[in-house]
Structure formats: C-alpha cells, structure tokens
Amino acid sequence: MLDKKGRLFGKVSVVDLFAVVMVAAIVAVVYFNIGGRAHLNVGAEQPVLITFFNPALHDFTVNAIEIDTPVIDDVNATFLGTVVGVEVGDSISFMPDIHGNEVASPMEGHSSVAITSRVYGRISDGAVVLGGNVYGVGSEVIIWAGRAKTMLHISDVRAE
C-alpha cells in the first residue's frame, strides 16, 4: 500500500492526505458553529420579554432577586436582559400522600418565582437568539439575576 516515498498506492502522500482531512474537519466545525446557526438570525432585533420560572426556590434566593439588575446566563455569560418583573407565589412541589398519589403541597421556606427580563434579540420559531445561542420555552438555564444565582426554566418568550 505504501511505497518507499510514503505515498499511498504510489500516488498520494500520507501527509498530504492527513492535511486534507484536517482542513475538511476545520471547515465542518466552523460551518456548524457559525454557518449552521445563520438561518436563526433572520429578522431585526426587537425588544423581547423572557419569563423564567422555578416552582420551589429557597426564600433567601428569591429575596436576592432585584428589579433593574442584569440577567446573565452562568454557563456562557450571555446577557439575557434586565429584570423588569418578579412574581412570587406559594411553592409548588409534589409529594406522595399516604395512598401513594402525587399531591401538590407547599414547601416551607420556599416560594415559586417567575422572573421577567427585557432584552433586544431576534425571535425565531418561538425562541430568542442571543449571542449566537437559542433560548426557547422549556430551556433550563442557570442564571444570575441581581445577587441570586439559580436554575430556572424558560416558560415564555415573546415580543414586547
């Protein structure tokens, strides 16, 4: 298969073949990380409201969330807007009763919280594209909101 000059089948150098494979791999990585997301960036930026929800958050964390503070994705440092609303309610957790049925019951020291942020972004297919990342309903994110760091689910994304 390899001749004395290191050519495959006497025609192609193994080093050249390796270089071609590496260039193809680099092109594929660039396309899927940049070019593959280009179709999501259609439309102009507009004000977007994102609502984050956690059904049972420690009260001390809820108390650390402040209006007019930035919301930052902890994983990739994407700016997710500024807190414009915080709704606090009874915590929602499900526990089995004595018959094994799941029933809703509040947890002491916990509250449900819905945080709404306002950000400029591009809406596509019910999600918002921010910093090359797609945030849609059901996405689970770890955010900083004021002095609070917590994990929440996105429950709503809509144009303002």
Coordinates of C-alpha atoms in Angstrom, one line a residue:
M1 CA 0.0 0.0 0.0
L2 CA 2.7 2.5 0.9
D3 CA 5.8 2.8 -1.3
K4 CA 9.3 3.8 -0.3
K5 CA 8.5 7.5 -0.7
G6 CA 5.5 7.3 1.8
R7 CA 2.8 7.5 -0.9
L8 CA -0.4 5.7 -0.7
F9 CA -0.9 3.4 -3.7
G10 CA 2.1 5.2 -5.2
K11 CA 0.1 8.3 -5.9
V12 CA -1.0 10.2 -2.7
S13 CA 1.3 11.2 0.1
V14 CA 0.0 10.2 3.6
V15 CA 1.0 13.6 4.9
D16 CA -1.0 15.4 2.2
L17 CA -4.0 13.1 2.9
F18 CA -3.8 13.9 6.6
A19 CA -3.7 17.7 5.8
V20 CA -6.8 17.4 3.5
V21 CA -8.7 15.6 6.3
M22 CA -7.7 18.2 8.9
V23 CA -8.8 21.1 6.6
A24 CA -12.2 19.4 6.0
A25 CA -12.6 18.9 9.7
I26 CA -11.9 22.6 10.4
V27 CA -14.3 23.7 7.7
A28 CA -17.0 21.4 9.2
V29 CA -16.5 22.8 12.7
V30 CA -16.6 26.4 11.5
Y31 CA -19.8 25.7 9.5
F32 CA -21.7 24.0 12.3
N33 CA -20.7 26.6 14.9
I34 CA -21.2 29.7 12.7
G35 CA -22.8 29.0 9.4
G36 CA -25.2 26.4 10.7
R37 CA -26.9 29.0 13.0
A38 CA -27.1 31.7 10.4
H39 CA -30.7 30.7 9.5
L40 CA -31.7 31.5 13.1
N41 CA -30.6 35.1 12.8
V42 CA -33.3 36.3 10.4
G43 CA -35.2 39.4 11.3
A44 CA -34.3 42.5 13.0
E45 CA -33.6 42.8 16.7
Q46 CA -36.6 43.8 18.8
P47 CA -37.5 44.1 22.4
V48 CA -38.2 40.6 23.8
L49 CA -39.6 39.5 27.2
I50 CA -38.3 36.3 28.6
T51 CA -40.0 34.7 31.6
F52 CA -38.1 32.3 33.8
F53 CA -39.8 30.1 36.3
N54 CA -38.9 27.9 39.3
P55 CA -41.7 26.2 41.3
A56 CA -39.8 25.9 44.5
L57 CA -36.9 28.3 45.2
H58 CA -35.4 29.0 48.6
D59 CA -36.8 32.2 50.0
F60 CA -33.3 33.7 50.6
T61 CA -32.6 33.3 46.9
V62 CA -36.0 34.9 46.0
N63 CA -35.1 37.8 48.2
A64 CA -31.8 38.4 46.4
I65 CA -33.5 38.9 43.0
E66 CA -33.8 42.6 42.3
I67 CA -35.6 44.7 39.7
D68 CA -33.4 46.6 37.2
T69 CA -30.5 44.2 37.6
P70 CA -28.9 42.2 34.7
V71 CA -29.8 38.6 34.0
I72 CA -26.7 36.6 32.8
D73 CA -26.5 33.0 31.6
D74 CA -24.0 31.5 34.0
V75 CA -22.8 28.8 31.5
N76 CA -21.7 31.1 28.6
A77 CA -22.0 34.6 30.1
T78 CA -24.8 35.6 27.6
F79 CA -26.7 38.8 28.6
L80 CA -30.4 37.7 28.9
G81 CA -31.8 41.2 29.7
T82 CA -32.7 43.2 32.7
V83 CA -35.1 42.1 35.4
V84 CA -38.4 44.0 34.8
G85 CA -40.7 41.9 36.9
V86 CA -40.7 39.3 39.8
E87 CA -43.8 37.4 40.8
V88 CA -43.6 35.4 44.0
G89 CA -46.2 32.8 45.0
D90 CA -46.5 29.6 47.1
S91 CA -44.0 26.9 46.3
I92 CA -45.2 24.1 44.1
S93 CA -43.9 20.7 44.9
F94 CA -45.4 17.2 44.5
M95 CA -45.2 14.6 47.2
P96 CA -46.9 11.3 47.6
D97 CA -49.7 11.1 50.1
I98 CA -50.4 8.0 52.3
H99 CA -52.0 6.3 49.4
G100 CA -49.1 6.9 47.0
N101 CA -50.9 9.6 45.0
E102 CA -48.8 12.6 44.0
V103 CA -50.4 15.7 45.5
A104 CA -49.3 19.4 45.4
S105 CA -48.0 20.7 48.6
P106 CA -46.1 23.8 49.5
M107 CA -42.6 23.6 50.9
E108 CA -41.8 25.6 54.0
G109 CA -39.1 28.2 53.3
H110 CA -39.6 28.1 49.5
S111 CA -41.6 30.1 47.0
S112 CA -42.4 29.8 43.4
V113 CA -40.9 32.6 41.3
A114 CA -41.4 34.0 37.8
I115 CA -38.7 36.4 36.7
T116 CA -39.3 38.5 33.6
S117 CA -36.4 40.1 31.7
R118 CA -36.4 42.5 28.8
V119 CA -33.7 42.2 26.2
Y120 CA -33.1 43.1 22.5
G121 CA -32.9 39.9 20.4
R122 CA -34.1 38.1 17.3
I123 CA -37.2 35.9 17.6
S124 CA -37.2 32.7 15.6
D125 CA -39.6 29.8 15.9
G126 CA -40.8 30.8 19.4
A127 CA -37.3 31.2 20.7
V128 CA -34.9 34.2 21.0
V129 CA -31.4 34.2 19.6
L130 CA -28.9 36.0 21.9
G131 CA -25.2 35.9 21.4
G132 CA -25.4 33.1 18.9
N133 CA -27.4 30.9 21.5
V134 CA -31.0 29.9 21.2
Y135 CA -33.2 30.3 24.2
G136 CA -36.7 28.8 24.0
V137 CA -39.6 27.7 26.1
G138 CA -38.6 24.7 28.2
S139 CA -34.9 25.5 28.1
E140 CA -33.3 25.0 31.5
V141 CA -30.7 27.8 32.4
I142 CA -28.6 28.7 35.3
I143 CA -28.7 32.5 35.6
W144 CA -27.5 35.3 37.7
A145 CA -30.3 37.8 38.5
G146 CA -29.0 40.5 40.8
R147 CA -27.3 38.8 43.7
A148 CA -29.1 35.5 43.0
K149 CA -27.7 32.5 41.1
T150 CA -30.3 29.9 40.4
M151 CA -31.5 27.3 37.9
L152 CA -34.9 28.1 36.2
H153 CA -36.9 27.0 33.1
I154 CA -37.9 29.4 30.4
S155 CA -41.7 29.5 30.5
D156 CA -42.3 32.2 27.9
V157 CA -40.5 34.1 25.1
R158 CA -42.5 36.9 23.3
A159 CA -42.0 40.1 21.5
E160 CA -42.8 43.1 23.7

